[in-house]
Short mmCIF file of C-alpha atoms in Angstrom, two decimals:
data_model
loop_
_atom_site.label_atom_id
_atom_site.label_comp_id
_atom_site.label_asym_id
_atom_site.label_seq_id
_atom_site.Cartn_x
_atom_site.Cartn_y
_atom_site.Cartn_z
CA ARG A 1 -0.02 0.06 0.02
CA LYS A 2 1.34 3.44 -0.89
CA GLU A 3 2.00 5.81 1.97
CA VAL A 4 -0.21 8.53 0.59
CA GLU A 5 -2.94 7.71 -1.93
CA GLN A 6 -5.20 9.94 -3.96
CA ASP A 7 -7.95 9.43 -6.49
CA PRO A 8 -6.17 10.54 -9.72
CA GLY A 9 -9.46 11.86 -11.21
CA PRO A 10 -9.97 13.89 -13.28
CA PHE A 11 -12.75 15.58 -11.54
CA ASN A 12 -14.67 17.54 -14.16
CA VAL A 13 -16.94 20.12 -12.53
CA PRO A 14 -18.80 23.19 -13.76
CA GLU A 15 -17.91 26.68 -12.55
CA GLY A 16 -19.59 27.41 -9.19
CA ALA A 17 -19.66 23.81 -8.11
CA THR A 18 -18.39 22.51 -4.81
CA VAL A 19 -15.88 19.66 -5.13
CA ALA A 20 -14.06 17.55 -2.50
CA PHE A 21 -10.96 15.42 -2.65
CA ASN A 22 -9.77 12.87 -0.15
CA CYS A 23 -6.30 11.56 0.49
CA THR A 24 -5.51 8.58 2.63
CA TYR A 25 -2.32 7.95 4.44
CA SER A 26 -0.99 4.65 5.83
CA ASN A 27 1.33 5.72 8.63
CA SER A 28 -0.64 6.52 11.70
CA ALA A 29 2.33 8.34 13.17
CA SER A 30 2.21 10.98 10.42
CA GLN A 31 2.12 14.36 11.96
CA SER A 32 2.06 17.14 9.38
CA PHE A 33 -0.16 17.32 6.25
CA PHE A 34 -0.44 19.67 3.44
CA TRP A 35 -2.23 20.37 0.15
CA TYR A 36 -0.12 21.55 -2.74
CA ARG A 37 -1.33 22.85 -6.06
CA GLN A 38 0.50 22.07 -9.29
CA ASP A 39 -0.34 23.73 -12.61
CA CYS A 40 0.59 21.93 -15.82
CA ARG A 41 4.37 21.92 -16.30
CA LYS A 42 4.90 24.09 -13.27
CA GLU A 43 6.25 23.55 -9.77
CA PRO A 44 4.08 22.59 -6.78
CA LYS A 45 2.98 25.44 -4.57
CA LEU A 46 1.64 25.22 -1.04
CA LEU A 47 -2.15 25.73 -0.92
CA MET A 48 -2.66 25.12 2.67
CA SER A 49 -1.50 23.21 5.80
CA VAL A 50 -3.92 20.81 7.34
CA TYR A 51 -4.41 21.00 11.11
CA SER A 52 -6.21 18.74 13.42
CA SER A 53 -8.90 21.34 13.99
CA GLY A 54 -9.37 21.95 10.26
CA ASN A 55 -8.22 24.91 8.24
CA GLU A 56 -10.23 27.36 6.12
CA ASP A 57 -8.86 29.86 3.62
CA GLY A 58 -11.52 31.55 1.59
CA ARG A 59 -13.21 29.04 -0.68
CA PHE A 60 -10.83 26.29 0.42
CA THR A 61 -11.31 24.08 3.53
CA ALA A 62 -8.89 21.31 4.61
CA GLN A 63 -9.69 18.76 7.27
CA LEU A 64 -7.89 15.86 8.92
CA ASN A 65 -9.52 12.71 10.08
CA ARG A 66 -6.97 10.78 12.17
CA ALA A 67 -9.34 7.90 13.08
CA SER A 68 -9.82 7.00 9.42
CA GLN A 69 -6.40 8.33 8.28
CA TYR A 70 -7.42 10.73 5.60
CA ILE A 71 -7.19 14.38 4.71
CA SER A 72 -9.77 16.19 2.63
CA LEU A 73 -9.87 19.36 0.54
CA LEU A 74 -13.17 21.09 -0.10
CA ILE A 75 -13.31 23.78 -2.77
CA ARG A 76 -16.53 25.85 -2.86
CA ASP A 77 -17.69 28.06 -5.82
CA SER A 78 -15.10 26.62 -8.26
CA LYS A 79 -13.44 28.96 -10.68
CA LEU A 80 -11.91 28.18 -14.03
CA SER A 81 -8.53 29.18 -12.48
CA ASP A 82 -8.82 26.34 -9.91
CA SER A 83 -8.15 23.83 -12.69
CA ALA A 84 -4.88 22.23 -11.60
CA THR A 85 -3.48 19.04 -10.04
CA TYR A 86 -3.84 18.91 -6.18
CA LEU A 87 -1.19 16.99 -4.30
CA CYS A 88 -1.56 15.94 -0.73
CA ALA A 89 1.51 15.41 1.34
CA GLY A 90 2.18 13.94 4.75
CA SER A 91 5.25 13.65 6.90
CA VAL A 92 6.49 10.06 7.48
CA ASP A 93 9.16 11.08 9.97
CA GLY A 94 10.01 14.49 11.25
CA ASN A 95 11.95 15.46 8.17
CA LYS A 96 10.48 13.76 5.15
CA LEU A 97 7.25 14.60 3.15
CA VAL A 98 5.62 11.94 1.11
CA PHE A 99 3.38 13.12 -1.65
CA GLY A 100 0.49 11.52 -3.37
CA ALA A 101 0.22 11.28 -7.17
CA GLY A 102 -2.25 14.10 -7.32
CA THR A 103 -5.86 14.66 -8.22
CA ILE A 104 -6.64 16.46 -11.42
CA LEU A 105 -9.39 19.09 -11.30
CA ARG A 106 -10.91 20.59 -14.45
CA VAL A 107 -13.34 23.37 -13.96
CA LYS A 108 -15.37 24.11 -17.02
CA SER A 109 -17.57 27.06 -18.01
CA ASP B 1 13.49 37.85 -8.02
CA THR B 2 13.19 34.09 -8.26
CA ALA B 3 13.16 32.60 -4.77
CA VAL B 4 14.34 29.13 -5.88
CA SER B 5 15.98 28.84 -9.17
CA GLN B 6 17.33 25.95 -11.11
CA THR B 7 19.45 25.64 -14.20
CA PRO B 8 19.07 24.30 -16.78
CA LYS B 9 15.37 24.24 -17.30
CA TYR B 10 15.59 21.60 -20.02
CA LEU B 11 18.28 18.98 -20.40
CA VAL B 12 18.35 16.48 -23.26
CA THR B 13 21.27 14.02 -23.32
CA GLN B 14 22.36 10.68 -24.38
CA MET B 15 22.47 7.48 -22.18
CA GLY B 16 25.79 7.11 -20.53
CA ASN B 17 26.52 10.77 -20.25
CA ASP B 18 27.20 12.68 -17.05
CA LYS B 19 25.21 15.85 -16.23
CA SER B 20 24.73 18.40 -13.50
CA ILE B 21 21.69 20.45 -12.37
CA LYS B 22 22.22 23.52 -10.23
CA CYS B 23 19.82 25.04 -7.62
CA GLU B 24 20.02 28.25 -5.75
CA GLN B 25 17.71 29.85 -3.18
CA ASN B 26 17.76 33.49 -2.06
CA LEU B 27 15.25 33.04 0.82
CA GLY B 28 17.93 32.56 3.53
CA HIS B 29 16.58 29.05 4.17
CA ASP B 30 18.60 26.45 6.03
CA THR B 31 17.21 23.37 4.37
CA MET B 32 17.21 22.30 0.64
CA TYR B 33 15.78 19.26 -1.19
CA TRP B 34 15.90 17.38 -4.38
CA TYR B 35 12.77 15.68 -5.72
CA LYS B 36 12.08 13.55 -8.74
CA GLN B 37 8.69 13.67 -10.50
CA ASP B 38 8.25 10.78 -12.92
CA SER B 39 5.78 10.46 -15.81
CA LYS B 40 3.11 9.22 -13.39
CA LYS B 41 3.46 12.54 -11.47
CA PHE B 42 4.79 11.01 -8.32
CA LEU B 43 6.92 13.58 -6.53
CA LYS B 44 9.52 11.61 -4.54
CA ILE B 45 12.11 12.92 -2.19
CA MET B 46 15.72 12.10 -3.12
CA PHE B 47 17.98 14.05 -0.86
CA SER B 48 17.84 16.83 1.72
CA TYR B 49 20.52 19.06 3.17
CA ASN B 50 20.37 21.27 6.29
CA ASN B 51 23.11 23.84 6.45
CA LYS B 52 25.25 21.83 4.06
CA GLU B 53 24.78 18.66 5.95
CA LEU B 54 23.05 15.67 4.30
CA ILE B 55 19.99 14.75 6.41
CA ILE B 56 17.85 12.65 3.97
CA ASN B 57 19.32 10.17 1.55
CA GLU B 58 16.49 8.01 0.03
CA THR B 59 17.08 4.82 -1.87
CA VAL B 60 18.67 6.50 -4.82
CA PRO B 61 21.26 4.89 -7.17
CA ASN B 62 24.75 6.08 -6.13
CA ARG B 63 25.06 7.52 -9.74
CA PHE B 64 23.26 10.50 -8.14
CA SER B 65 25.43 12.71 -6.00
CA PRO B 66 24.24 15.89 -4.35
CA LYS B 67 26.58 18.67 -3.34
CA SER B 68 25.95 21.62 -1.19
CA PRO B 69 28.82 24.16 -1.29
CA ASP B 70 26.84 26.49 0.97
CA LYS B 71 23.43 26.59 2.34
CA ALA B 72 22.06 28.65 -0.56
CA HIS B 73 23.12 26.08 -3.19
CA LEU B 74 22.35 22.45 -3.77
CA ASN B 75 23.57 20.79 -6.89
CA LEU B 76 22.82 17.35 -8.40
CA HIS B 77 25.30 15.42 -10.39
CA ILE B 78 24.19 12.33 -12.32
CA ASN B 79 26.66 9.83 -13.71
CA SER B 80 26.03 7.38 -16.49
CA LEU B 81 22.59 8.55 -17.31
CA GLU B 82 19.96 5.91 -17.99
CA LEU B 83 16.59 6.09 -19.78
CA GLY B 84 14.73 5.67 -16.44
CA ASP B 85 16.38 8.90 -15.26
CA SER B 86 14.15 10.81 -17.53
CA ALA B 87 11.84 12.91 -15.33
CA VAL B 88 11.38 16.45 -13.92
CA TYR B 89 13.82 17.18 -11.07
CA PHE B 90 12.60 19.78 -8.59
CA CYS B 91 14.71 21.59 -6.04
CA ALA B 92 12.97 22.94 -2.93
CA SER B 93 13.89 24.85 0.24
CA SER B 94 12.36 25.42 3.66
CA GLU B 95 13.17 27.87 6.39
CA ARG B 96 14.46 25.08 8.64
CA GLN B 97 14.57 21.35 8.96
CA GLY B 98 11.36 19.59 9.73
CA ALA B 99 8.51 18.28 7.58
CA TYR B 100 6.10 20.79 9.20
CA ASN B 101 7.90 23.71 7.32
CA GLU B 102 6.45 25.00 4.05
CA GLN B 103 8.60 23.96 1.16
CA PHE B 104 9.20 26.34 -1.74
CA PHE B 105 9.96 24.59 -5.07
CA GLY B 106 12.02 25.75 -7.96
CA PRO B 107 10.59 25.64 -11.49
CA GLY B 108 12.03 22.14 -12.28
CA THR B 109 14.44 20.77 -14.67
CA ARG B 110 12.98 18.52 -17.35
CA LEU B 111 15.59 15.85 -18.08
CA THR B 112 15.19 13.61 -21.17
CA VAL B 113 17.64 10.69 -21.71
CA LEU B 114 17.73 9.40 -25.23
#
């Protein structure tokens, strides 16, 4: 089983829709979690950190469910500019991040 | 100003050659990383340095040798290139050691081995 797994998608949604991605992790000792956004042929950029209490930034909400070992990303009121690949990442030990393969989101007008 | 820069952006070379990729960060960060992203888009850590000291060395063929002349630079030298080395290599940096720190990525070097 991979350490961090994501549904590769693609998720095709209309503008204005709400979309949610989940990401499961296998190591129950993982402490830090993140969502990164990667545009086509570009570098990953941090979207948000994921805290135990959840984290909201505008239209984006990230949550952590330790009991079921998954993190989620909710995007409300999707924009065309949200189209990208969303990578989740979790720490395996204190120093190393393990990334999922990413979930492709396509927002269409 | 580019925070994390890499050169070259594209690298096309023949099997068996030796090549280097350079990375520089002007953020004043202590920790730098090399990642490999293959055709299936998996982003996998290869190496990490903290203040010029190697702290992460994943299961990478010893044809790959990182070098950090100072904490702002982390270079990657690859000997005897193989077809399977074709990928995008990303350099990244974080303010300090520790997976909880935000990592800033460079634009990537797209390596194609023919």
